[in-house]
Short mmCIF file of C-alpha atoms in Angstrom, two decimals:
data_model
loop_
_atom_site.label_atom_id
_atom_site.label_comp_id
_atom_site.label_asym_id
_atom_site.label_seq_id
_atom_site.Cartn_x
_atom_site.Cartn_y
_atom_site.Cartn_z
CA MET B 1 -7.03 -21.77 -4.82
CA ASN B 2 -10.08 -21.55 -6.75
CA LYS B 3 -9.66 -19.86 -10.19
CA MET B 4 -13.26 -18.98 -10.21
CA ARG B 5 -12.50 -16.21 -7.71
CA CYS B 6 -12.82 -12.75 -8.90
CA HIS B 7 -9.21 -11.06 -9.71
CA ILE B 8 -10.11 -7.77 -8.14
CA CYS B 9 -12.47 -8.61 -4.69
CA LEU B 10 -11.62 -12.32 -4.31
CA GLU B 11 -14.61 -13.73 -3.60
CA ASP B 12 -17.00 -16.59 -5.85
CA ILE B 13 -17.90 -15.31 -9.56
CA LYS B 14 -21.32 -16.74 -10.52
CA ILE B 15 -22.08 -15.06 -13.95
CA SER B 16 -20.16 -12.40 -15.50
CA LYS B 17 -19.16 -10.86 -18.63
CA PHE B 18 -15.57 -11.91 -17.93
CA PRO B 19 -15.20 -15.04 -16.50
CA GLU B 20 -12.41 -13.62 -14.18
CA TYR B 21 -13.89 -11.13 -12.59
CA HIS B 22 -17.30 -9.47 -11.37
CA ASP B 23 -18.95 -7.01 -13.52
CA ARG B 24 -19.79 -4.85 -10.48
CA CYS B 25 -16.01 -5.19 -9.94
CA ILE B 26 -15.28 -3.92 -13.43
CA LYS B 27 -17.46 -1.20 -13.51
CA LYS B 28 -16.08 -0.07 -10.00
CA LEU B 29 -12.52 -0.09 -11.40
CA PHE B 30 -12.76 0.73 -14.92
CA GLY B 31 -16.25 2.80 -14.82
CA SER B 32 -18.15 0.54 -17.44
CA ILE B 33 -18.01 -3.39 -17.32
CA ARG B 34 -17.45 -2.91 -21.39
CA VAL B 35 -13.65 -2.07 -20.39
CA SER B 36 -11.45 -4.72 -21.01
CA PRO B 37 -9.02 -6.46 -18.03
CA HIS B 38 -7.15 -8.43 -20.95
CA LEU B 39 -4.02 -6.17 -21.78
CA ASP B 40 -2.37 -6.75 -25.62
CA PHE B 41 0.93 -6.83 -24.47
CA ASP B 42 3.01 -9.47 -22.08
CA LYS B 43 5.66 -9.20 -19.53
CA LYS B 44 8.50 -9.79 -21.78
CA ASP B 45 6.87 -6.76 -24.03
CA PHE B 46 6.39 -4.40 -20.73
CA MET B 47 9.99 -5.49 -19.73
CA THR B 48 12.13 -4.65 -23.25
CA ARG B 49 9.82 -2.19 -24.33
CA ILE B 50 7.16 -0.93 -23.11
CA ALA B 51 8.17 0.48 -19.65
CA MET B 52 10.84 2.17 -21.89
CA GLU B 53 9.07 3.78 -24.33
CA ASN B 54 5.90 5.01 -21.68
CA SER B 55 7.47 5.54 -18.50
CA LYS B 56 8.85 9.13 -19.20
CA ARG B 57 6.95 10.67 -16.59
CA MET B 58 6.92 8.26 -14.02
CA SER B 59 9.40 6.71 -11.24
CA ILE B 60 11.27 3.47 -11.09
CA SER B 61 11.34 1.98 -7.59
CA GLY B 62 14.30 -0.65 -7.02
CA VAL B 63 13.75 -3.02 -9.76
CA GLN B 64 9.98 -2.45 -10.28
CA GLN B 65 8.40 -0.39 -13.25
CA LYS B 66 5.55 1.15 -12.94
CA LEU B 67 3.71 2.32 -16.10
CA SER B 68 1.02 4.88 -16.54
CA MET B 69 -2.17 3.69 -17.93
CA ARG B 70 -5.37 5.41 -19.43
CA LEU B 71 -8.57 4.24 -21.08
CA ASP B 72 -8.87 4.05 -24.79
CA GLY B 73 -12.76 3.44 -25.32
CA ASP B 74 -12.81 -0.02 -23.66
CA ARG B 75 -9.29 -1.05 -23.86
CA LEU B 76 -6.12 -0.45 -21.18
CA VAL B 77 -3.30 1.60 -23.00
CA PRO B 78 -0.16 2.66 -22.07
CA THR B 79 0.38 6.63 -21.97
CA ASP B 80 3.07 9.02 -20.52
CA VAL B 81 0.88 11.76 -20.09
CA ASN B 82 -2.79 11.53 -18.56
CA GLY B 83 -2.92 8.44 -17.30
CA THR B 84 -5.33 7.03 -14.63
CA TYR B 85 -4.07 4.36 -13.58
CA ILE B 86 -0.58 2.57 -12.89
CA LEU B 87 0.40 -1.35 -14.00
CA LYS B 88 2.68 -3.00 -11.84
CA PRO B 89 3.84 -6.42 -13.43
CA THR B 90 5.86 -8.59 -11.31
CA PRO B 91 9.09 -8.30 -11.36
CA TYR B 92 11.49 -11.24 -12.12
CA GLU B 93 13.40 -10.52 -8.81
CA PHE B 94 10.08 -11.12 -6.39
CA PRO B 95 7.90 -13.56 -7.11
CA GLU B 96 3.58 -12.85 -7.24
CA ALA B 97 4.76 -9.48 -6.14
CA SER B 98 1.42 -8.14 -7.98
CA GLU B 99 -0.63 -10.87 -6.11
CA ASN B 100 1.16 -9.82 -2.58
CA GLU B 101 0.26 -6.37 -2.95
CA HIS B 102 -3.29 -7.15 -4.20
CA ALA B 103 -3.88 -8.95 -1.26
CA SER B 104 -2.17 -6.31 1.07
CA MET B 105 -4.12 -3.79 -0.44
CA LEU B 106 -7.45 -5.64 0.46
CA MET B 107 -6.54 -6.49 3.80
CA GLY B 108 -5.52 -2.79 4.44
CA ALA B 109 -9.22 -2.06 3.24
CA ILE B 110 -10.69 -4.73 5.81
CA ALA B 111 -8.89 -2.88 8.61
CA GLY B 112 -10.40 0.71 7.73
CA ILE B 113 -7.76 2.34 5.63
CA GLU B 114 -8.99 4.30 2.46
CA THR B 115 -8.22 2.40 -0.08
CA PRO B 116 -8.06 3.42 -4.16
CA PRO B 117 -10.33 0.63 -6.63
CA LEU B 118 -7.65 -2.03 -7.55
CA GLY B 119 -7.32 -5.24 -8.84
CA LEU B 120 -5.47 -7.68 -11.36
CA VAL B 121 -5.42 -7.53 -14.80
CA LEU B 122 -4.36 -10.00 -16.92
CA LEU B 123 -1.47 -9.60 -19.43
CA LYS B 124 -0.67 -11.36 -23.12
CA ASP B 125 0.91 -14.36 -21.69
CA GLY B 126 -1.39 -14.78 -18.72
CA GLU B 127 0.19 -13.48 -16.08
CA LYS B 128 -1.36 -11.16 -13.37
CA ALA B 129 -0.33 -7.80 -12.98
CA TYR B 130 -1.50 -5.51 -10.10
CA ILE B 131 -3.64 -2.05 -11.13
CA ILE B 132 -4.44 0.74 -8.88
CA ARG B 133 -6.55 3.94 -10.00
CA ARG B 134 -4.95 7.06 -9.46
CA PHE B 135 -5.54 8.77 -6.51
CA ASP B 136 -3.85 12.34 -7.27
CA LYS B 137 -6.14 13.22 -10.49
CA ASN B 138 -9.67 13.73 -11.08
CA GLU B 139 -11.58 14.24 -14.12
CA ASN B 140 -11.50 18.07 -13.75
CA ALA B 141 -7.92 18.37 -12.47
CA ARG B 142 -4.97 17.44 -10.40
CA VAL B 143 -5.40 16.35 -6.75
CA HIS B 144 -2.52 18.28 -4.78
CA CYS B 145 -0.79 15.51 -2.41
CA GLU B 146 3.08 15.69 -1.15
CA ASP B 147 4.79 13.01 0.36
CA MET B 148 6.87 13.16 3.61
CA THR B 149 10.42 14.28 1.36
CA GLN B 150 8.84 17.05 0.35
CA LEU B 151 7.27 17.85 3.46
CA LEU B 152 10.48 17.57 5.36
CA GLY B 153 12.16 19.14 2.77
CA LEU B 154 14.63 16.53 2.14
CA ASN B 155 16.70 16.72 -1.37
CA ARG B 156 17.11 13.51 -3.43
CA ASP B 157 19.68 11.65 -3.70
CA ALA B 158 21.36 9.18 -6.14
CA GLY B 159 21.43 5.95 -3.94
CA GLY B 160 17.62 7.20 -2.81
CA GLU B 161 18.43 7.17 1.15
CA TYR B 162 16.50 10.26 1.77
CA LYS B 163 13.86 8.14 2.09
CA TYR B 164 15.00 6.69 4.72
CA LEU B 165 15.85 9.55 7.34
CA HIS B 166 13.99 11.10 10.09
CA SER B 167 12.01 8.45 12.26
CA TYR B 168 8.00 7.93 12.63
CA GLU B 169 7.67 9.96 15.49
CA GLU B 170 9.03 12.62 13.58
CA VAL B 171 6.60 12.11 10.22
CA GLY B 172 3.78 12.06 12.86
CA LYS B 173 5.19 15.68 14.15
CA ALA B 174 5.33 16.45 10.13
CA ILE B 175 1.88 15.27 10.06
CA LEU B 176 0.25 17.60 12.91
CA LYS B 177 2.36 20.64 11.63
CA HIS B 178 0.96 20.44 8.06
CA THR B 179 -2.67 19.68 8.86
CA ASN B 180 -3.13 22.13 11.70
CA GLY B 181 -3.02 19.58 14.42
CA ASN B 182 -5.53 17.11 12.46
CA LYS B 183 -5.63 14.35 15.19
CA GLY B 184 -7.65 12.37 13.41
CA CYS B 185 -4.91 12.55 10.72
CA VAL B 186 -2.03 11.53 13.49
CA MET B 187 -4.46 8.42 14.10
CA ASP B 188 -4.60 7.29 10.13
CA PHE B 189 -0.71 8.01 10.46
CA ILE B 190 -0.55 5.08 13.44
CA ARG B 191 -3.53 3.15 12.01
CA ARG B 192 -1.37 2.79 8.79
CA LEU B 193 2.08 2.30 10.67
CA ILE B 194 0.15 -0.58 12.98
CA PHE B 195 -1.04 -2.51 9.26
CA ASN B 196 2.30 -2.09 7.84
CA PHE B 197 4.16 -3.82 11.07
CA LEU B 198 1.60 -6.27 11.11
CA ILE B 199 2.20 -7.40 7.02
CA ASN B 200 5.50 -7.04 7.31
CA ASN B 201 6.34 -4.29 4.80
CA GLY B 202 9.60 -3.17 5.64
CA ASP B 203 9.91 -0.66 3.08
CA TYR B 204 6.78 1.77 4.47
CA HIS B 205 9.49 4.73 3.98
CA LEU B 206 8.94 8.85 3.70
CA LYS B 207 7.81 8.57 0.12
CA ASN B 208 4.99 5.88 0.91
CA ILE B 209 3.34 8.35 3.69
CA SER B 210 1.82 11.34 1.76
CA LEU B 211 -0.92 14.20 2.72
CA GLN B 212 -3.72 15.47 0.29
CA LEU B 213 -5.20 18.88 0.17
CA VAL B 214 -8.87 18.08 -0.28
CA SER B 215 -10.26 21.50 -0.28
CA PRO B 216 -7.99 24.07 -2.09
CA SER B 217 -9.04 26.73 0.25
CA ARG B 218 -7.41 25.70 3.13
CA GLU B 219 -4.02 25.59 1.30
CA PRO B 220 -1.26 25.35 2.76
CA VAL B 221 -3.14 23.33 5.56
CA PHE B 222 -3.42 19.33 4.08
CA ASP B 223 -6.90 17.89 5.36
CA LYS B 224 -5.81 14.01 5.50
CA MET B 225 -3.60 11.48 4.22
CA THR B 226 -3.65 10.14 0.53
CA PRO B 227 -5.60 6.71 0.19
CA ASN B 228 -2.91 3.92 0.59
CA TYR B 229 -0.85 2.96 -1.31
CA ASP B 230 2.53 0.50 -2.17
CA ALA B 231 1.56 -2.33 0.51
CA LEU B 232 3.21 -5.91 0.26
CA ASP B 233 5.12 -8.35 3.02
CA THR B 234 8.63 -7.60 1.77
CA ARG B 235 9.73 -10.40 4.52
CA ILE B 236 9.07 -12.85 1.62
CA TYR B 237 12.21 -11.61 -0.30
CA PHE B 238 14.26 -10.06 2.34
CA PRO B 239 13.96 -12.39 5.37
CA ASP B 240 16.63 -10.37 7.84
CA GLU B 241 15.22 -7.36 7.05
CA TYR B 242 14.74 -4.58 9.48
CA VAL B 243 11.31 -4.59 10.95
CA PHE B 244 10.54 -0.68 10.23
CA ALA B 245 12.07 1.44 6.81
CA LEU B 246 12.74 4.35 9.48
CA ASP B 247 13.32 4.59 13.09
CA PHE B 248 10.40 4.06 15.00
CA LEU B 249 11.18 6.65 17.69
CA ALA B 250 12.99 9.97 17.32
CA GLY B 251 16.35 9.77 18.27
CA ASN B 252 16.99 6.22 17.38
CA SER B 253 15.30 5.45 21.34
CA PHE B 254 13.34 2.44 22.43
CA THR B 255 11.39 1.57 24.89
CA SER B 256 11.84 -0.73 28.16
CA GLU B 257 9.57 -2.85 27.03
CA TYR B 258 11.51 -3.27 23.65
CA GLU B 259 14.87 -3.35 25.35
CA ALA B 260 13.16 -6.30 27.32
CA LEU B 261 11.35 -8.76 24.91
CA GLY B 262 13.57 -7.83 21.87
CA PHE B 263 10.74 -6.99 19.64
CA PHE B 264 8.31 -4.39 19.16
CA SER B 265 4.73 -5.02 20.50
CA ARG B 266 1.68 -3.12 21.68
CA VAL B 267 3.49 -0.83 24.04
CA ASP B 268 6.01 0.82 21.58
CA PHE B 269 2.87 1.96 19.53
CA LEU B 270 1.35 3.19 23.14
CA GLU B 271 4.27 5.11 23.31
CA LEU B 272 4.33 6.66 19.96
CA GLY B 273 0.94 7.72 20.64
CA LYS B 274 1.62 9.51 23.70
CA ARG B 275 4.61 11.67 21.94
CA LEU B 276 2.04 12.74 19.18
CA GLY B 277 -0.71 13.53 21.71
CA ILE B 278 -2.98 10.43 21.02
CA ASN B 279 -3.89 8.70 24.18
CA ASP B 280 -3.53 5.38 25.25
CA LYS B 281 -7.19 4.38 24.68
CA ALA B 282 -7.39 5.47 21.08
CA VAL B 283 -3.85 3.74 20.10
CA ASP B 284 -5.55 0.90 21.92
CA ALA B 285 -8.66 0.97 20.08
CA LEU B 286 -6.53 0.94 16.48
CA ILE B 287 -5.03 -2.43 17.65
CA SER B 288 -7.94 -4.16 19.18
CA ASN B 289 -9.78 -3.27 15.91
CA PHE B 290 -6.83 -4.63 14.02
CA ILE B 291 -6.87 -8.18 16.21
CA SER B 292 -10.91 -7.94 15.67
CA LYS B 293 -9.94 -8.50 11.77
CA LYS B 294 -7.70 -10.76 12.21
CA GLU B 295 -9.62 -13.98 10.61
CA LYS B 296 -10.78 -11.58 7.56
CA MET B 297 -7.25 -10.41 6.67
CA ILE B 298 -6.06 -14.35 6.47
CA SER B 299 -9.23 -14.88 4.77
CA VAL B 300 -7.39 -12.72 2.29
CA LEU B 301 -4.79 -14.73 2.01
CA GLN B 302 -6.39 -17.77 1.52
CA LYS B 303 -8.23 -16.49 -1.19
CA SER B 304 -5.51 -14.70 -3.03
CA TYR B 305 -3.78 -15.72 -6.45
CA MET B 306 -0.58 -16.08 -4.33
CA SER B 307 0.67 -19.87 -4.69
CA ASP B 308 0.61 -22.19 -1.52
CA LYS B 309 4.22 -21.54 -0.91
CA ILE B 310 4.05 -17.92 -1.11
CA SER B 311 0.92 -17.68 0.75
CA SER B 312 2.12 -20.13 3.93
CA LYS B 313 4.88 -17.27 4.05
CA TYR B 314 2.97 -14.39 3.95
CA HIS B 315 0.65 -16.53 6.64
CA ALA B 316 3.57 -17.26 9.25
CA ASN B 317 4.81 -13.72 9.04
CA LEU B 318 1.44 -12.05 9.21
CA SER B 319 0.38 -14.46 12.53
CA SER B 320 4.04 -13.89 13.81
CA ARG B 321 3.34 -10.07 13.83
CA PHE B 322 -0.31 -10.62 15.39
CA LYS B 323 1.23 -12.42 18.24
CA ALA B 324 3.56 -9.82 18.61
CA LEU B 325 1.00 -7.26 18.76
CA GLU B 326 -1.02 -9.17 21.14
CA VAL B 327 1.72 -9.07 23.71
CA VAL B 328 0.51 -6.49 26.63
CA GLY B 329 3.87 -5.42 28.34
#
């Protein structure tokens, strides 16, 4: 691992204001090269005090705390109102989760998935923390976004199981309904499902699938999927988890190919496409695009700030899923 790679784009650095970052990447993420990516609190501070004081309006998913941040001059500071960034330090239980999510999101961008500005910032103790710019706010107003639990009319429950109800087929049909039959939006959903399959994200649940209203005059018809978020290889931490967070097809059904092979392959995504009105040629093109980007995705892992141990696990998981996707039924 080369420590002189940018903590945002992972490319080599020559001369810059901050030795760990390209000037252009700092400007893209924060709007100015004067903003410091070095935070004035450490992980212990965050876990014991800062998150508790400033996360009143932010959700805590499982054990990972998310902290709302805003710019105060040239500094990033915690806030419980008007936050424009989300900070996610690595939980003690899941080593290198920040580096994992950072690399995963960059791989999604390579594959053509809309991705917000993001990167790794440095805590006071030198530990890296993942940060992403919020896409549900702009300079003038809040951008209307709704996740699938809202669009499917599900009520929150104490155990969080509501996030895992329904199937990806039902999600696709809900996208069609709420976008007035926008096939491009469904294609984007299938693209993201293939991506999460490849990176071994077993927690691609209903709250991680959202639609965005870009043109208020079209309400209540949504225009597109939101930019990508919450993507990482979860199999590193849960080796025995199921492939998907939701049932793949409605009614907990499976293709005959899945029954024969015992694993998901290209045919399963083709079948999902058919059920959502997307022809085989279009879904095949999505799959072929991922296969064409395989080496670039692997290159991100090799450049990432994950340790060799974690990166090797990720590489093995990714390679296994690519092999499954290349099976032609």
